[in-house]
XYZ file of C-alpha atoms in Angstrom:
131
model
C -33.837 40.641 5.503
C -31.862 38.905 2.685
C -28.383 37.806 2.245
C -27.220 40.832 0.756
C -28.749 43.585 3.296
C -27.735 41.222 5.940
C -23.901 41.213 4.430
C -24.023 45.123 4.269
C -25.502 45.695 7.013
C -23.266 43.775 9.221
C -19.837 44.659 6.718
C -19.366 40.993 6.281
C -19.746 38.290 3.453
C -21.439 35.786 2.267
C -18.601 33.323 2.575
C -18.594 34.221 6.275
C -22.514 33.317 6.952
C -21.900 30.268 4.913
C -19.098 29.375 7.543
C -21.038 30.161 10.372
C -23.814 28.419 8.981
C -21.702 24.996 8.520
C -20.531 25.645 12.133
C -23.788 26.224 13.009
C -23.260 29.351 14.614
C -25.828 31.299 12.957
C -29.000 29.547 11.823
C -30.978 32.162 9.239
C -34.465 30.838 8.658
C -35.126 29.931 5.121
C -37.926 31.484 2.768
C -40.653 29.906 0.319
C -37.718 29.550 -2.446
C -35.013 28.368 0.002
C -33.097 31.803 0.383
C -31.671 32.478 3.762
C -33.684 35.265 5.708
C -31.975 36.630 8.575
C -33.664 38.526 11.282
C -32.816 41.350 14.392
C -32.231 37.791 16.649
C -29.434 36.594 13.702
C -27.832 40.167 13.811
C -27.079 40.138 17.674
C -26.391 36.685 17.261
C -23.740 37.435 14.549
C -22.470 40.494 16.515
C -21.855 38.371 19.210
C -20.070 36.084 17.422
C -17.799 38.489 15.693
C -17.158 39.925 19.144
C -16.457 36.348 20.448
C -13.961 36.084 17.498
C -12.138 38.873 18.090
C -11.912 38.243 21.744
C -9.633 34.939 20.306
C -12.395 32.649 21.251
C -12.186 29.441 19.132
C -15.575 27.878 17.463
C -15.978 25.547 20.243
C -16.348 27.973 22.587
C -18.320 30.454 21.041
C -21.078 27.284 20.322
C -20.822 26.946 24.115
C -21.558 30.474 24.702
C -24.202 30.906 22.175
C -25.868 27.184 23.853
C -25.335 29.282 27.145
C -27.215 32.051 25.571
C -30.376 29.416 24.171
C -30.649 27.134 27.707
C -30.397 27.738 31.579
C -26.806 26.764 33.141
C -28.150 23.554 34.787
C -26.005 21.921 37.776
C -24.546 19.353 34.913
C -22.836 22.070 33.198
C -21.943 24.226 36.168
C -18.816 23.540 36.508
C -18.032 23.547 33.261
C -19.560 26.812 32.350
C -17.232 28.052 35.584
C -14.154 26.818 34.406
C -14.737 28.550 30.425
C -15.655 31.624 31.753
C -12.558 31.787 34.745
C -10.162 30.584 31.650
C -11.449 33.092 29.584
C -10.899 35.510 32.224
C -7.224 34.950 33.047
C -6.676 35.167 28.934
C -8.285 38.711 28.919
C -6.502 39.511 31.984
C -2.848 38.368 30.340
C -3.286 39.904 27.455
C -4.357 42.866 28.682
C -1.512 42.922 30.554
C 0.293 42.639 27.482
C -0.991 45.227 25.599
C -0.389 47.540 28.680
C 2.864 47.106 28.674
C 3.508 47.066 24.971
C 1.598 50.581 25.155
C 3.847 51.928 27.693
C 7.320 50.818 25.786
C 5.994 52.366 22.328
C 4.818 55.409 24.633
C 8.631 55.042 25.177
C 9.911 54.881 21.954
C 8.164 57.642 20.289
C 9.431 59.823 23.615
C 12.996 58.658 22.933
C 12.649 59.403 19.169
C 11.361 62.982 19.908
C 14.599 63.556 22.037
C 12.173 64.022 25.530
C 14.231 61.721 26.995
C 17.632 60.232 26.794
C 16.405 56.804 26.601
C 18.620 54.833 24.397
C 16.422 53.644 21.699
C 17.904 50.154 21.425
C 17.731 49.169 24.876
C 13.777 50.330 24.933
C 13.341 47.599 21.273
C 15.313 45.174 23.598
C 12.722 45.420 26.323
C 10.283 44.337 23.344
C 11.416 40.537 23.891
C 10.468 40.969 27.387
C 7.021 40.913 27.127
């Protein structure tokens, strides 16, 4: 598939596969007159990249993942591999946390600004620097 059904079918642009090509992130193969072709491999690739993104993963890692992906995790890179993935982990895990609790304070909010409760609205935007 071209550049152009590739960039609609995936709601992203051009400028972004030229990024991820310079990373090297995404490698499209190229056709007779040098334009990029991109293939059902390139769109899970890309989807797991923009997943990786999201997740706050920086470029470094996501090349380590997507090597992970390409080669067997071989004794050398073990520990390594370990460490990403436990640090990666804990991140999830904090922000999670996070978002939990921001959930539960808006939850909060919009109760005290219904007049539910008598939860003084102040003290519950207070409790926002506590997180």
């Amino acid at each position: 598939m071209n550049t152009a059904d590739f960039c609609q079918l995936m709601a992203t642009t051009r400028d972004t596969l030229r990024f991820y090509d310079q990373k090297n992130l995404l490698k499209s193969k190229r056709n007779a007159n040098n334009y990029r072709q991109y293939s059902e491999s390139d769109q899970i690739t890309f989807k797991i990249i923009h997943n990786l993104q999201h997740a706050g993963l920086t470029i470094a890692e996501i090349k380590s993942v997507l090597f992970l992906r390409e080669q067997p995790v071989t004794s050398d890179c073990h520990d390594e591999t370990v460490k990403l993935i436990q640090s990666k982990r804990n991140e999830f895990h904090h922000e999670q946390e996070f978002y939990n609790s921001s959930k539960r304070l808006t939850d909060e909010m919009l109760n005290s600004l219904s007049g539910d409760t008598d939860q003084d609205l102040n003290q519950l935007i207070e409790q926002l620097g506590n997180l």
